[in-house]
Amino acid sequence: MTKPIYVLNGPNLNRLGTREPHLYGSTTLAQVEAMCREAAGDTSLEFRQSNREYELIDWIHEAIDGGCAIVINPAAFTFTSMAILDALKMFPGPIIELHITNIHRRESIYHRSYVSMAATAIIAGLGAQGYAVAVRSALDLARAKAA
Ligand code: DHK
């Protein structure tokens, strides 16, 4: 794809590797980024993380103007942010919602995702490897859309 894929990560994911490893594993965000870049092959990739909601929204707007697909792990904003949902609704390409854990096997506060109302597909529970699956799936969907 000529346009980049955007992989966006929400709050606390900068702490991957040491953050509740029994839930999120020991893979660091830098290692996740490397897995995503390998999965993307020759398609460029914008890999970003922020603890600030407005930054994620600004990056979604950037993807609207120039990205081929979005993979997003909104983390806790998944369950709270109508602003992120509203931004994602403007994105014309495929959106993969990604969670390292299976949010539906966790406490009920993790069961209702706003983001799912805009997502093309959802991957949850595959651990850090889910990012590579999400990137490959997003690219396949973007290529099918462009064909
Ligand atoms: C990551 C987080 O930071 C949590 O707030 C979500 C998600 C789960 C994940 O599984 O990647 O509840």
PDB file of C-alpha atoms and ligand atoms in Angstrom:
ATOM      1  CA  MET A   1       0.000   0.000   0.000  1.00  0.00           C
ATOM      2  CA  THR A   2       1.238   3.506  -0.759  1.00  0.00           C
ATOM      3  CA  LYS A   3      -0.385   5.112   2.286  1.00  0.00           C
ATOM      4  CA  PRO A   4       0.828   4.161   5.775  1.00  0.00           C
ATOM      5  CA  ILE A   5      -1.018   2.038   8.290  1.00  0.00           C
ATOM      6  CA  TYR A   6      -1.537   3.735  11.645  1.00  0.00           C
ATOM      7  CA  VAL A   7      -1.025   1.663  14.788  1.00  0.00           C
ATOM      8  CA  LEU A   8      -2.264   3.719  17.720  1.00  0.00           C
ATOM      9  CA  ASN A   9      -1.905   2.861  21.404  1.00  0.00           C
ATOM     10  CA  GLY A  10      -3.644   4.426  24.363  1.00  0.00           C
ATOM     11  CA  PRO A  11      -2.783   5.059  27.972  1.00  0.00           C
ATOM     12  CA  ASN A  12      -0.394   2.990  30.060  1.00  0.00           C
ATOM     13  CA  LEU A  13       0.719   0.875  27.081  1.00  0.00           C
ATOM     14  CA  ASN A  14       4.077   2.640  27.261  1.00  0.00           C
ATOM     15  CA  ARG A  15       4.568   0.518  30.383  1.00  0.00           C
ATOM     16  CA  LEU A  16       4.168  -2.816  28.578  1.00  0.00           C
ATOM     17  CA  GLY A  17       6.773  -5.289  29.683  1.00  0.00           C
ATOM     18  CA  THR A  18       6.491  -4.451  33.353  1.00  0.00           C
ATOM     19  CA  ARG A  19       2.806  -3.538  33.597  1.00  0.00           C
ATOM     20  CA  GLU A  20       0.780  -6.376  35.152  1.00  0.00           C
ATOM     21  CA  PRO A  21       2.761  -9.035  33.258  1.00  0.00           C
ATOM     22  CA  HIS A  22       0.297 -11.730  34.347  1.00  0.00           C
ATOM     23  CA  LEU A  23      -2.243  -9.934  32.139  1.00  0.00           C
ATOM     24  CA  TYR A  24      -0.216  -8.160  29.446  1.00  0.00           C
ATOM     25  CA  GLY A  25       2.879 -10.362  29.248  1.00  0.00           C
ATOM     26  CA  SER A  26       6.489  -9.274  29.185  1.00  0.00           C
ATOM     27  CA  THR A  27       6.690  -7.924  25.616  1.00  0.00           C
ATOM     28  CA  THR A  28       7.636  -4.260  25.551  1.00  0.00           C
ATOM     29  CA  LEU A  29       5.983  -1.642  23.356  1.00  0.00           C
ATOM     30  CA  ALA A  30       9.218  -1.351  21.380  1.00  0.00           C
ATOM     31  CA  GLN A  31       9.065  -5.093  20.688  1.00  0.00           C
ATOM     32  CA  VAL A  32       5.423  -4.736  19.666  1.00  0.00           C
ATOM     33  CA  GLU A  33       6.420  -1.982  17.247  1.00  0.00           C
ATOM     34  CA  ALA A  34       9.070  -4.235  15.713  1.00  0.00           C
ATOM     35  CA  MET A  35       6.502  -7.030  15.257  1.00  0.00           C
ATOM     36  CA  CYS A  36       4.130  -4.562  13.581  1.00  0.00           C
ATOM     37  CA  ARG A  37       6.792  -3.286  11.188  1.00  0.00           C
ATOM     38  CA  GLU A  38       7.705  -6.861  10.231  1.00  0.00           C
ATOM     39  CA  ALA A  39       4.033  -7.681   9.640  1.00  0.00           C
ATOM     40  CA  ALA A  40       3.601  -4.554   7.507  1.00  0.00           C
ATOM     41  CA  GLY A  41       6.321  -5.629   5.081  1.00  0.00           C
ATOM     42  CA  ASP A  42       6.936  -2.858   2.548  1.00  0.00           C
ATOM     43  CA  THR A  43       3.949  -0.797   3.683  1.00  0.00           C
ATOM     44  CA  SER A  44       4.997   2.124   5.855  1.00  0.00           C
ATOM     45  CA  LEU A  45       3.676   2.215   9.379  1.00  0.00           C
ATOM     46  CA  GLU A  46       3.042   5.006  11.857  1.00  0.00           C
ATOM     47  CA  PHE A  47       3.373   3.484  15.333  1.00  0.00           C
ATOM     48  CA  ARG A  48       2.369   5.776  18.185  1.00  0.00           C
ATOM     49  CA  GLN A  49       1.394   5.699  21.861  1.00  0.00           C
ATOM     50  CA  SER A  50      -0.090   8.404  24.052  1.00  0.00           C
ATOM     51  CA  ASN A  51      -1.583   8.777  27.509  1.00  0.00           C
ATOM     52  CA  ARG A  52      -3.481  11.832  26.191  1.00  0.00           C
ATOM     53  CA  GLU A  53      -6.893  11.385  24.556  1.00  0.00           C
ATOM     54  CA  TYR A  54      -6.545  14.484  22.384  1.00  0.00           C
ATOM     55  CA  GLU A  55      -3.313  13.170  20.846  1.00  0.00           C
ATOM     56  CA  LEU A  56      -4.971   9.925  19.814  1.00  0.00           C
ATOM     57  CA  ILE A  57      -7.788  11.957  18.259  1.00  0.00           C
ATOM     58  CA  ASP A  58      -5.305  14.161  16.385  1.00  0.00           C
ATOM     59  CA  TRP A  59      -3.552  11.033  15.062  1.00  0.00           C
ATOM     60  CA  ILE A  60      -6.873   9.538  13.928  1.00  0.00           C
ATOM     61  CA  HIS A  61      -7.499  12.807  12.017  1.00  0.00           C
ATOM     62  CA  GLU A  62      -4.027  12.413  10.479  1.00  0.00           C
ATOM     63  CA  ALA A  63      -4.951   8.886   9.395  1.00  0.00           C
ATOM     64  CA  ILE A  64      -8.230  10.138   7.919  1.00  0.00           C
ATOM     65  CA  ASP A  65      -6.225  12.460   5.674  1.00  0.00           C
ATOM     66  CA  GLY A  66      -3.474  10.045   4.698  1.00  0.00           C
ATOM     67  CA  GLY A  67      -3.673   6.529   6.089  1.00  0.00           C
ATOM     68  CA  CYS A  68      -4.778   3.244   4.515  1.00  0.00           C
ATOM     69  CA  ALA A  69      -5.848   1.479   7.735  1.00  0.00           C
ATOM     70  CA  ILE A  70      -5.949   1.895  11.509  1.00  0.00           C
ATOM     71  CA  VAL A  71      -5.052  -0.634  14.185  1.00  0.00           C
ATOM     72  CA  ILE A  72      -5.954   0.821  17.565  1.00  0.00           C
ATOM     73  CA  ASN A  73      -5.552  -0.369  21.108  1.00  0.00           C
ATOM     74  CA  PRO A  74      -7.343   2.466  22.905  1.00  0.00           C
ATOM     75  CA  ALA A  75      -6.646   0.818  26.279  1.00  0.00           C
ATOM     76  CA  ALA A  76      -8.828   2.389  28.967  1.00  0.00           C
ATOM     77  CA  PHE A  77     -10.230   4.942  26.506  1.00  0.00           C
ATOM     78  CA  THR A  78     -11.974   1.960  24.855  1.00  0.00           C
ATOM     79  CA  PHE A  79     -14.625   2.102  27.538  1.00  0.00           C
ATOM     80  CA  THR A  80     -14.913   5.844  28.076  1.00  0.00           C
ATOM     81  CA  SER A  81     -14.219   7.865  24.938  1.00  0.00           C
ATOM     82  CA  MET A  82     -17.050   8.962  22.663  1.00  0.00           C
ATOM     83  CA  ALA A  83     -14.578  11.473  21.234  1.00  0.00           C
ATOM     84  CA  ILE A  84     -12.346   8.677  19.927  1.00  0.00           C
ATOM     85  CA  LEU A  85     -15.421   6.864  18.579  1.00  0.00           C
ATOM     86  CA  ASP A  86     -16.565  10.022  16.784  1.00  0.00           C
ATOM     87  CA  ALA A  87     -13.122  10.464  15.234  1.00  0.00           C
ATOM     88  CA  LEU A  88     -12.954   6.819  14.104  1.00  0.00           C
ATOM     89  CA  LYS A  89     -16.373   7.146  12.447  1.00  0.00           C
ATOM     90  CA  MET A  90     -14.770   9.606  10.014  1.00  0.00           C
ATOM     91  CA  PHE A  91     -12.070   7.150   8.914  1.00  0.00           C
ATOM     92  CA  PRO A  92     -12.932   5.666   5.480  1.00  0.00           C
ATOM     93  CA  GLY A  93     -10.698   2.597   5.657  1.00  0.00           C
ATOM     94  CA  PRO A  94     -10.530  -0.568   7.769  1.00  0.00           C
ATOM     95  CA  ILE A  95     -10.228  -0.244  11.547  1.00  0.00           C
ATOM     96  CA  ILE A  96      -9.024  -3.118  13.698  1.00  0.00           C
ATOM     97  CA  GLU A  97      -9.696  -2.756  17.424  1.00  0.00           C
ATOM     98  CA  LEU A  98      -6.974  -4.602  19.306  1.00  0.00           C
ATOM     99  CA  HIS A  99      -6.734  -5.707  22.914  1.00  0.00           C
ATOM    100  CA  ILE A 100      -3.891  -7.784  24.312  1.00  0.00           C
ATOM    101  CA  THR A 101      -6.260  -9.387  26.815  1.00  0.00           C
ATOM    102  CA  ASN A 102      -9.648 -10.916  26.224  1.00  0.00           C
ATOM    103  CA  ILE A 103     -11.593  -8.004  27.666  1.00  0.00           C
ATOM    104  CA  HIS A 104     -14.768 -10.093  27.780  1.00  0.00           C
ATOM    105  CA  ARG A 105     -13.230 -12.486  30.295  1.00  0.00           C
ATOM    106  CA  ARG A 106     -12.286  -9.653  32.607  1.00  0.00           C
ATOM    107  CA  GLU A 107     -14.268  -7.490  35.014  1.00  0.00           C
ATOM    108  CA  SER A 108     -17.517  -6.106  33.648  1.00  0.00           C
ATOM    109  CA  ILE A 109     -16.041  -2.591  33.430  1.00  0.00           C
ATOM    110  CA  TYR A 110     -14.028  -3.898  30.465  1.00  0.00           C
ATOM    111  CA  HIS A 111     -16.986  -5.379  28.584  1.00  0.00           C
ATOM    112  CA  ARG A 112     -18.538  -2.394  26.795  1.00  0.00           C
ATOM    113  CA  SER A 113     -16.370  -0.871  24.077  1.00  0.00           C
ATOM    114  CA  TYR A 114     -17.360   2.418  22.416  1.00  0.00           C
ATOM    115  CA  VAL A 115     -14.685   1.791  19.789  1.00  0.00           C
ATOM    116  CA  SER A 116     -16.354  -1.438  18.635  1.00  0.00           C
ATOM    117  CA  MET A 117     -19.168   0.669  17.166  1.00  0.00           C
ATOM    118  CA  ALA A 118     -16.713   1.937  14.538  1.00  0.00           C
ATOM    119  CA  ALA A 119     -14.360  -1.057  14.229  1.00  0.00           C
ATOM    120  CA  THR A 120     -14.336  -3.294  11.158  1.00  0.00           C
ATOM    121  CA  ALA A 121     -13.100  -6.155  13.343  1.00  0.00           C
ATOM    122  CA  ILE A 122     -11.929  -6.811  16.898  1.00  0.00           C
ATOM    123  CA  ILE A 123      -8.985  -8.889  18.104  1.00  0.00           C
ATOM    124  CA  ALA A 124      -8.794  -9.562  21.823  1.00  0.00           C
ATOM    125  CA  GLY A 125      -6.873 -12.138  23.869  1.00  0.00           C
ATOM    126  CA  LEU A 126      -4.035 -13.095  21.536  1.00  0.00           C
ATOM    127  CA  GLY A 127      -1.481 -11.273  23.639  1.00  0.00           C
ATOM    128  CA  ALA A 128       1.106  -9.058  21.988  1.00  0.00           C
ATOM    129  CA  GLN A 129       1.036 -11.328  18.937  1.00  0.00           C
ATOM    130  CA  GLY A 130      -2.413  -9.942  18.242  1.00  0.00           C
ATOM    131  CA  TYR A 131      -0.801  -6.773  16.932  1.00  0.00           C
ATOM    132  CA  ALA A 132       0.880  -8.652  14.076  1.00  0.00           C
ATOM    133  CA  VAL A 133      -2.389 -10.419  13.235  1.00  0.00           C
ATOM    134  CA  ALA A 134      -4.164  -7.059  13.298  1.00  0.00           C
ATOM    135  CA  VAL A 135      -1.629  -5.387  11.015  1.00  0.00           C
ATOM    136  CA  ARG A 136      -1.768  -8.229   8.480  1.00  0.00           C
ATOM    137  CA  SER A 137      -5.569  -8.265   8.569  1.00  0.00           C
ATOM    138  CA  ALA A 138      -5.800  -4.492   8.216  1.00  0.00           C
ATOM    139  CA  LEU A 139      -3.511  -4.558   5.200  1.00  0.00           C
ATOM    140  CA  ASP A 140      -5.490  -7.355   3.571  1.00  0.00           C
ATOM    141  CA  LEU A 141      -8.692  -5.362   4.061  1.00  0.00           C
ATOM    142  CA  ALA A 142      -7.100  -2.169   2.755  1.00  0.00           C
ATOM    143  CA  ARG A 143      -5.803  -3.950  -0.337  1.00  0.00           C
ATOM    144  CA  ALA A 144      -9.200  -5.517  -0.995  1.00  0.00           C
ATOM    145  CA  LYS A 145     -10.819  -2.082  -0.670  1.00  0.00           C
ATOM    146  CA  ALA A 146      -8.301  -0.578  -3.111  1.00  0.00           C
ATOM    147  CA  ALA A 147      -8.701  -3.376  -5.679  1.00  0.00           C
TER     148      ALA A 147
HETATM  149  C1  DHK B   1      -5.264  -2.526  27.597  1.00  0.00           C
HETATM  150  C2  DHK B   1      -5.529  -1.702  28.642  1.00  0.00           C
HETATM  151  O1  DHK B   1      -4.674  -0.767  29.025  1.00  0.00           O
HETATM  152  C3  DHK B   1      -6.754  -1.861  29.432  1.00  0.00           C
HETATM  153  O2  DHK B   1      -7.270  -0.621  29.913  1.00  0.00           O
HETATM  154  C4  DHK B   1      -7.825  -2.576  28.651  1.00  0.00           C
HETATM  155  C5  DHK B   1      -6.250  -3.448  27.031  1.00  0.00           C
HETATM  156  C6  DHK B   1      -7.271  -3.831  28.019  1.00  0.00           C
HETATM  157  C7  DHK B   1      -5.578  -4.649  26.394  1.00  0.00           C
HETATM  158  O3  DHK B   1      -5.957  -5.806  26.700  1.00  0.00           O
HETATM  159  O4  DHK B   1      -4.709  -4.416  25.548  1.00  0.00           O
HETATM  160  O5  DHK B   1      -8.857  -2.864  29.458  1.00  0.00           O
END
